[in-house]
């Protein structure tokens, strides 16, 4: 009964300590250290420091040589915080070991032992040495004589157990001193030094002993156990000699008894009770030092409590799933757990399992498992309950997962991902590509999410080759995560071939090799070789051997190349999808030279002066010249002759050759052909053409030249044809010269006519101006003598004023027009009549009616609007036209309420009433 009564009293305190976690045991932050105090020190006080953390703050006391210091009885001991101050220390009274104890409600800890020692020097021995005399300013040596020896000895070292000396050992210059840095346990043992010279040898032996103060290998840790539990603590320390262990509770030594068992570094306490709570220390000690490991033991006793860990208020699981509902009350000792569903106690079954930690696990959940579940916790101190609800929802299923697809680059596809799920559960779709999440919120190009709440389809627009890979649709709910994966293969035209090399090149062929590029998921079916020169328009397909290069062919011979031309080559691959990007061009290489094979074309000529034979041709372009030193060979002979004359033209760009010889008969025929050559030899010749030699200019002037004025801007020149022969010079045509009195030579007009034409109208002349004209014949050699000049004065200018004051009247299909007579100026031609030009609005054909009067009548069907204008006629030509008049069709007049049968007059200015009718003439 007394034990239970104590437990009941301590339960509130334990609850506060365990629940709020405010209390903490003492922990040293500073422990006393050994002190050597010189007696002749000017200080009159010694401090041994001690400080500890803990809550509540610890109280301090000290032990001297294992006995508590009574600060009320010792006048020269006092506490300074947790430190011990010793005033006016005495060697006989204060020497010894000191320990600090720090205490709060959770327990007491004992510090390490600190030694206090006093330092002093006793009087030197009074025995005197003999006097040494020395002169002022000289040096002196006070000898401390070594043992007698002759010569420097040889010194060696060894270990007496036969093992090697440590590799880290160092020696002085004479080897008289052996130094072993970082001395370890394996270095201990017996060492022997041998010194010898001519007089003999001597041996010295010594032992090195390793020692180490204790160091912790395993410390004890704070432990919180329930009442009636058992405590097992173990501490381990290394050291030499091996340390021995003692245990302390709240600073007092523990000994084995009924419930407490101590064996070296282990402490076992069975059937714990509240009184076992406290601060424990494990002390490890050898003859060099003592060290402490501290830990708190808290023995707890309480009724079950769900305040910190109640049963989850709402647990959600899907049909067919598993659910675990945890029940973890705070209880000391551990509570016995039972469960109820609603008001009925739960028993274990194949699907319902009560786990040792108190949790309830239900397998293969059904709809009937939904409801409230209560965990009941019981121990000897009380009982507690906590209730939560289990909600069962339908499973989420991917009904339409994405599937493997093979698509062509540039297409748009939809990857389906559709689910069925419980209506109350929110579904989130996440797509990833090759393991990386596609962030659709950032508006990534090509990717777009389509669909509604239960549809997470992914559209890929204008799909590219780099979109090949694994696509995973992940469906996330608060209860589960589902996923479906599909491989998408994007097929596209092949990538560019690589490493194009020219293996050999001749004058017309080149051997190429290459490596295929990526086939982009569609096998390569064909390769094509393309060439480019400085003379080609871009890249051109090349002829090859073999003619067709299948997808497994990686070398070929390009044929049909032009000699002595720099070429670049590239390779293009194709598959069932299309033609891919070309390879990088090969290096620029020139084909070898050869004899030119293309002959000049369009062999022509003729003309030139007397005694000349002019020969022309089309020059050969550079890409067909086939080598350096290119030129032309011109060969010719009179028709009927068997001997050819041969001339070389060295200029590459030449297209004309003139042969001069006084013996050449004018206008005589020659057979001509032109060939090519270069440094490799002569090439082909053109076919033979007939070219005539040069001729004399015409020797005769035309006769019967006359001229007459046609209008203010035009005159007509005529002449008689020349009856020519070879002696008088061939006539190919005539050249008309015309000028005015004030014309300079540069202002003389020239117009040529060919053949037997003997009349020419000259236009663009000035009005009312005297013009002179003459005519001369011409041929390839030039022009002959001119005829005697003739002259004529052009007519005055046509009237500049257009007809005005035009009035019109429309009755049925008859249109009557009237206008005012045009008066001319002195420098203008007289008005001879008028022209009426008219056409339908939607047609371009214009009709002309001529009259000598100032009125006219038109009989035309007015089914369309008519456009009419009037101009003057004179010797100088047609004058200015009036503005265009629009005559509306009859129906439009009727629609405006005008009496069609009643005559009506429409004035542009002044109305005249006299009308005439004239014939209609069509102007094409």
mmCIF file of C-alpha atoms in Angstrom, residues 588-785:
data_model
loop_
_atom_site.group_PDB
_atom_site.id
_atom_site.type_symbol
_atom_site.label_atom_id
_atom_site.label_comp_id
_atom_site.label_asym_id
_atom_site.label_seq_id
_atom_site.Cartn_x
_atom_site.Cartn_y
_atom_site.Cartn_z
ATOM 1 C CA UNK A 588 37.153 21.492 -101.768
ATOM 2 C CA UNK A 589 39.073 19.476 -104.392
ATOM 3 C CA UNK A 590 39.902 20.135 -108.059
ATOM 4 C CA UNK A 591 39.496 17.452 -110.732
ATOM 5 C CA UNK A 592 42.475 16.681 -112.918
ATOM 6 C CA UNK A 593 42.924 18.470 -116.296
ATOM 7 C CA UNK A 594 42.103 16.915 -119.714
ATOM 8 C CA UNK A 595 41.736 17.871 -123.375
ATOM 9 C CA UNK A 596 38.661 20.107 -123.837
ATOM 10 C CA UNK A 597 35.723 18.316 -125.443
ATOM 11 C CA UNK A 598 33.102 21.042 -125.852
ATOM 12 C CA UNK A 599 33.422 22.957 -129.138
ATOM 13 C CA UNK A 600 32.249 26.555 -129.609
ATOM 14 C CA UNK A 601 28.760 27.100 -130.993
ATOM 15 C CA UNK A 602 26.881 29.772 -132.926
ATOM 16 C CA UNK A 603 29.716 30.276 -135.424
ATOM 17 C CA UNK A 604 28.928 33.488 -137.302
ATOM 18 C CA UNK A 605 30.518 36.677 -138.524
ATOM 19 C CA UNK A 606 30.614 38.833 -141.629
ATOM 20 C CA UNK A 607 30.683 42.561 -141.922
ATOM 21 C CA UNK A 608 33.796 44.493 -141.141
ATOM 22 C CA UNK A 609 35.804 46.530 -143.621
ATOM 23 C CA UNK A 610 37.004 45.654 -147.084
ATOM 24 C CA UNK A 611 39.695 42.960 -147.075
ATOM 25 C CA UNK A 612 38.508 41.653 -143.642
ATOM 26 C CA UNK A 613 36.975 38.365 -142.628
ATOM 27 C CA UNK A 614 35.184 38.737 -139.259
ATOM 28 C CA UNK A 615 34.457 35.455 -137.431
ATOM 29 C CA UNK A 616 32.460 35.275 -134.158
ATOM 30 C CA UNK A 617 31.432 32.462 -131.768
ATOM 31 C CA UNK A 618 30.089 31.878 -128.271
ATOM 32 C CA UNK A 619 32.950 31.545 -125.806
ATOM 33 C CA UNK A 620 33.360 28.396 -123.714
ATOM 34 C CA UNK A 621 32.605 28.890 -119.978
ATOM 35 C CA UNK A 622 35.401 28.301 -117.507
ATOM 36 C CA UNK A 623 33.937 25.078 -116.135
ATOM 37 C CA UNK A 624 34.212 23.483 -119.644
ATOM 38 C CA UNK A 625 37.764 24.589 -120.428
ATOM 39 C CA UNK A 626 39.173 21.434 -118.755
ATOM 40 C CA UNK A 627 42.553 22.875 -117.800
ATOM 41 C CA UNK A 628 45.072 25.680 -117.908
ATOM 42 C CA UNK A 629 46.362 27.300 -121.114
ATOM 43 C CA UNK A 630 42.917 27.363 -122.716
ATOM 44 C CA UNK A 631 42.371 29.081 -126.113
ATOM 45 C CA UNK A 632 40.622 28.839 -129.502
ATOM 46 C CA UNK A 633 41.704 27.536 -132.904
ATOM 47 C CA UNK A 634 40.064 29.371 -135.850
ATOM 48 C CA UNK A 635 40.180 27.609 -139.253
ATOM 49 C CA UNK A 636 38.785 29.072 -142.531
ATOM 50 C CA UNK A 637 39.062 28.752 -146.319
ATOM 51 C CA UNK A 638 37.314 30.242 -149.356
ATOM 52 C CA UNK A 639 34.412 28.154 -150.515
ATOM 53 C CA UNK A 640 35.755 25.671 -153.082
ATOM 54 C CA UNK A 641 39.313 25.740 -151.712
ATOM 55 C CA UNK A 642 40.942 22.644 -150.139
ATOM 56 C CA UNK A 643 43.503 24.441 -147.962
ATOM 57 C CA UNK A 644 42.590 25.665 -144.469
ATOM 58 C CA UNK A 645 44.113 28.696 -142.835
ATOM 59 C CA UNK A 646 44.669 28.057 -139.086
ATOM 60 C CA UNK A 647 44.940 30.761 -136.401
ATOM 61 C CA UNK A 648 45.206 30.501 -132.582
ATOM 62 C CA UNK A 649 43.393 32.887 -130.255
ATOM 63 C CA UNK A 650 45.061 32.694 -126.836
ATOM 64 C CA UNK A 651 42.605 34.890 -124.953
ATOM 65 C CA UNK A 652 40.267 32.733 -122.849
ATOM 66 C CA UNK A 653 37.450 35.267 -123.052
ATOM 67 C CA UNK A 654 37.695 35.930 -126.820
ATOM 68 C CA UNK A 655 34.642 35.418 -129.001
ATOM 69 C CA UNK A 656 35.772 37.274 -132.175
ATOM 70 C CA UNK A 657 38.578 36.998 -134.675
ATOM 71 C CA UNK A 658 39.334 39.350 -137.630
ATOM 72 C CA UNK A 659 41.480 38.136 -140.512
ATOM 73 C CA UNK A 660 42.869 40.893 -142.770
ATOM 74 C CA UNK A 661 44.239 40.324 -146.309
ATOM 75 C CA UNK A 662 44.136 42.679 -149.296
ATOM 76 C CA UNK A 663 43.501 39.742 -151.587
ATOM 77 C CA UNK A 664 40.140 38.980 -150.056
ATOM 78 C CA UNK A 665 37.352 39.663 -152.511
ATOM 79 C CA UNK A 666 34.555 41.725 -150.928
ATOM 80 C CA UNK A 667 31.484 39.780 -149.876
ATOM 81 C CA UNK A 668 32.987 36.415 -150.769
ATOM 82 C CA UNK A 669 31.917 33.238 -148.882
ATOM 83 C CA UNK A 670 34.290 31.341 -146.552
ATOM 84 C CA UNK A 671 33.982 27.993 -144.786
ATOM 85 C CA UNK A 672 34.737 28.555 -141.103
ATOM 86 C CA UNK A 673 35.107 26.279 -138.032
ATOM 87 C CA UNK A 674 36.340 27.029 -134.502
ATOM 88 C CA UNK A 675 37.980 24.569 -132.096
ATOM 89 C CA UNK A 676 39.465 24.603 -128.556
ATOM 90 C CA UNK A 677 42.766 23.623 -126.933
ATOM 91 C CA UNK A 678 44.565 23.733 -123.545
ATOM 92 C CA UNK A 679 47.876 22.509 -122.118
ATOM 93 C CA UNK A 680 46.646 18.912 -122.464
ATOM 94 C CA UNK A 681 46.136 19.209 -126.260
ATOM 95 C CA UNK A 682 43.651 20.208 -128.958
ATOM 96 C CA UNK A 683 39.997 19.415 -128.487
ATOM 97 C CA UNK A 684 36.850 19.365 -130.584
ATOM 98 C CA UNK A 685 35.915 21.647 -133.506
ATOM 99 C CA UNK A 686 32.574 23.103 -134.343
ATOM 100 C CA UNK A 687 30.658 22.252 -137.496
ATOM 101 C CA UNK A 688 31.517 24.285 -140.601
ATOM 102 C CA UNK A 689 29.621 27.555 -141.139
ATOM 103 C CA UNK A 690 29.590 29.943 -144.139
ATOM 104 C CA UNK A 691 30.745 33.477 -143.351
ATOM 105 C CA UNK A 692 31.079 36.300 -145.871
ATOM 106 C CA UNK A 693 34.035 38.643 -146.042
ATOM 107 C CA UNK A 694 33.696 42.375 -145.574
ATOM 108 C CA UNK A 695 32.203 44.640 -148.291
ATOM 109 C CA UNK A 696 32.366 48.316 -149.560
ATOM 110 C CA UNK A 697 29.824 50.921 -148.516
ATOM 111 C CA UNK A 698 27.022 51.675 -151.035
ATOM 112 C CA UNK A 699 28.310 53.960 -153.792
ATOM 113 C CA UNK A 700 24.991 55.447 -154.980
ATOM 114 C CA UNK A 701 22.620 57.956 -153.356
ATOM 115 C CA UNK A 702 18.815 57.409 -153.563
ATOM 116 C CA UNK A 703 16.882 59.528 -156.097
ATOM 117 C CA UNK A 704 13.385 61.011 -156.159
ATOM 118 C CA UNK A 705 13.410 62.023 -152.480
ATOM 119 C CA UNK A 706 10.268 63.972 -151.423
ATOM 120 C CA UNK A 707 8.572 64.999 -148.148
ATOM 121 C CA UNK A 708 5.086 66.170 -147.168
ATOM 122 C CA UNK A 709 3.508 67.267 -143.858
ATOM 123 C CA UNK A 710 0.931 64.887 -142.409
ATOM 124 C CA UNK A 711 0.037 66.808 -139.226
ATOM 125 C CA UNK A 712 1.490 69.252 -136.771
ATOM 126 C CA UNK A 713 3.821 66.495 -135.417
ATOM 127 C CA UNK A 714 4.282 64.148 -138.390
ATOM 128 C CA UNK A 715 5.785 64.178 -141.887
ATOM 129 C CA UNK A 716 6.199 61.518 -144.608
ATOM 130 C CA UNK A 717 9.545 61.004 -146.470
ATOM 131 C CA UNK A 718 9.661 58.917 -149.697
ATOM 132 C CA UNK A 719 12.385 57.985 -152.262
ATOM 133 C CA UNK A 720 13.184 55.644 -155.139
ATOM 134 C CA UNK A 721 14.979 52.345 -154.501
ATOM 135 C CA UNK A 722 18.606 51.973 -155.697
ATOM 136 C CA UNK A 723 19.260 49.352 -158.375
ATOM 137 C CA UNK A 724 22.563 48.026 -156.941
ATOM 138 C CA UNK A 725 25.185 45.458 -157.926
ATOM 139 C CA UNK A 726 28.492 44.213 -156.421
ATOM 140 C CA UNK A 727 30.375 47.132 -158.007
ATOM 141 C CA UNK A 728 28.019 49.796 -156.640
ATOM 142 C CA UNK A 729 27.806 48.167 -153.234
ATOM 143 C CA UNK A 730 25.106 46.024 -151.681
ATOM 144 C CA UNK A 731 22.078 47.829 -150.181
ATOM 145 C CA UNK A 732 20.599 46.277 -147.004
ATOM 146 C CA UNK A 733 18.281 49.221 -146.278
ATOM 147 C CA UNK A 734 18.008 52.988 -146.057
ATOM 148 C CA UNK A 735 18.675 55.572 -143.362
ATOM 149 C CA UNK A 736 16.467 58.744 -143.213
ATOM 150 C CA UNK A 737 18.100 61.882 -141.804
ATOM 151 C CA UNK A 738 15.964 64.861 -140.693
ATOM 152 C CA UNK A 739 16.733 68.197 -139.026
ATOM 153 C CA UNK A 740 15.721 71.832 -138.662
ATOM 154 C CA UNK A 741 17.583 74.962 -139.643
ATOM 155 C CA UNK A 742 18.896 75.477 -136.134
ATOM 156 C CA UNK A 743 19.744 71.813 -135.468
ATOM 157 C CA UNK A 744 23.229 70.926 -134.395
ATOM 158 C CA UNK A 745 24.848 67.760 -135.740
ATOM 159 C CA UNK A 746 24.043 65.951 -132.541
ATOM 160 C CA UNK A 747 20.377 66.894 -132.942
ATOM 161 C CA UNK A 748 19.990 65.302 -136.413
ATOM 162 C CA UNK A 749 17.421 62.539 -136.316
ATOM 163 C CA UNK A 750 18.164 59.141 -137.881
ATOM 164 C CA UNK A 751 15.686 56.383 -138.678
ATOM 165 C CA UNK A 752 16.545 53.174 -140.555
ATOM 166 C CA UNK A 753 14.332 50.935 -142.626
ATOM 167 C CA UNK A 754 15.485 47.561 -144.024
ATOM 168 C CA UNK A 755 14.931 45.906 -147.351
ATOM 169 C CA UNK A 756 13.169 47.648 -150.230
ATOM 170 C CA UNK A 757 10.986 49.996 -148.100
ATOM 171 C CA UNK A 758 10.943 53.439 -149.773
ATOM 172 C CA UNK A 759 8.676 55.482 -147.483
ATOM 173 C CA UNK A 760 8.892 56.391 -143.777
ATOM 174 C CA UNK A 761 6.641 58.526 -141.535
ATOM 175 C CA UNK A 762 8.525 60.542 -138.931
ATOM 176 C CA UNK A 763 6.577 61.530 -135.802
ATOM 177 C CA UNK A 764 7.186 63.604 -132.693
ATOM 178 C CA UNK A 765 7.914 66.777 -134.612
ATOM 179 C CA UNK A 766 7.338 70.386 -133.624
ATOM 180 C CA UNK A 767 4.258 72.150 -135.073
ATOM 181 C CA UNK A 768 4.564 74.850 -137.749
ATOM 182 C CA UNK A 769 8.301 74.184 -138.184
ATOM 183 C CA UNK A 770 10.484 73.772 -141.312
ATOM 184 C CA UNK A 771 12.125 70.300 -141.416
ATOM 185 C CA UNK A 772 14.800 69.075 -143.870
ATOM 186 C CA UNK A 773 15.252 65.429 -144.842
ATOM 187 C CA UNK A 774 17.656 63.308 -146.915
ATOM 188 C CA UNK A 775 18.084 59.538 -147.460
ATOM 189 C CA UNK A 776 21.163 57.254 -147.825
ATOM 190 C CA UNK A 777 21.683 53.522 -148.293
ATOM 191 C CA UNK A 778 23.592 51.278 -145.847
ATOM 192 C CA UNK A 779 25.124 47.798 -145.597
ATOM 193 C CA UNK A 780 27.499 46.001 -143.214
ATOM 194 C CA UNK A 781 30.374 48.222 -144.266
ATOM 195 C CA UNK A 782 28.554 51.448 -143.453
ATOM 196 C CA UNK A 783 26.429 54.087 -145.166
ATOM 197 C CA UNK A 784 26.610 55.526 -148.667
ATOM 198 C CA UNK A 785 26.191 59.094 -149.985
#
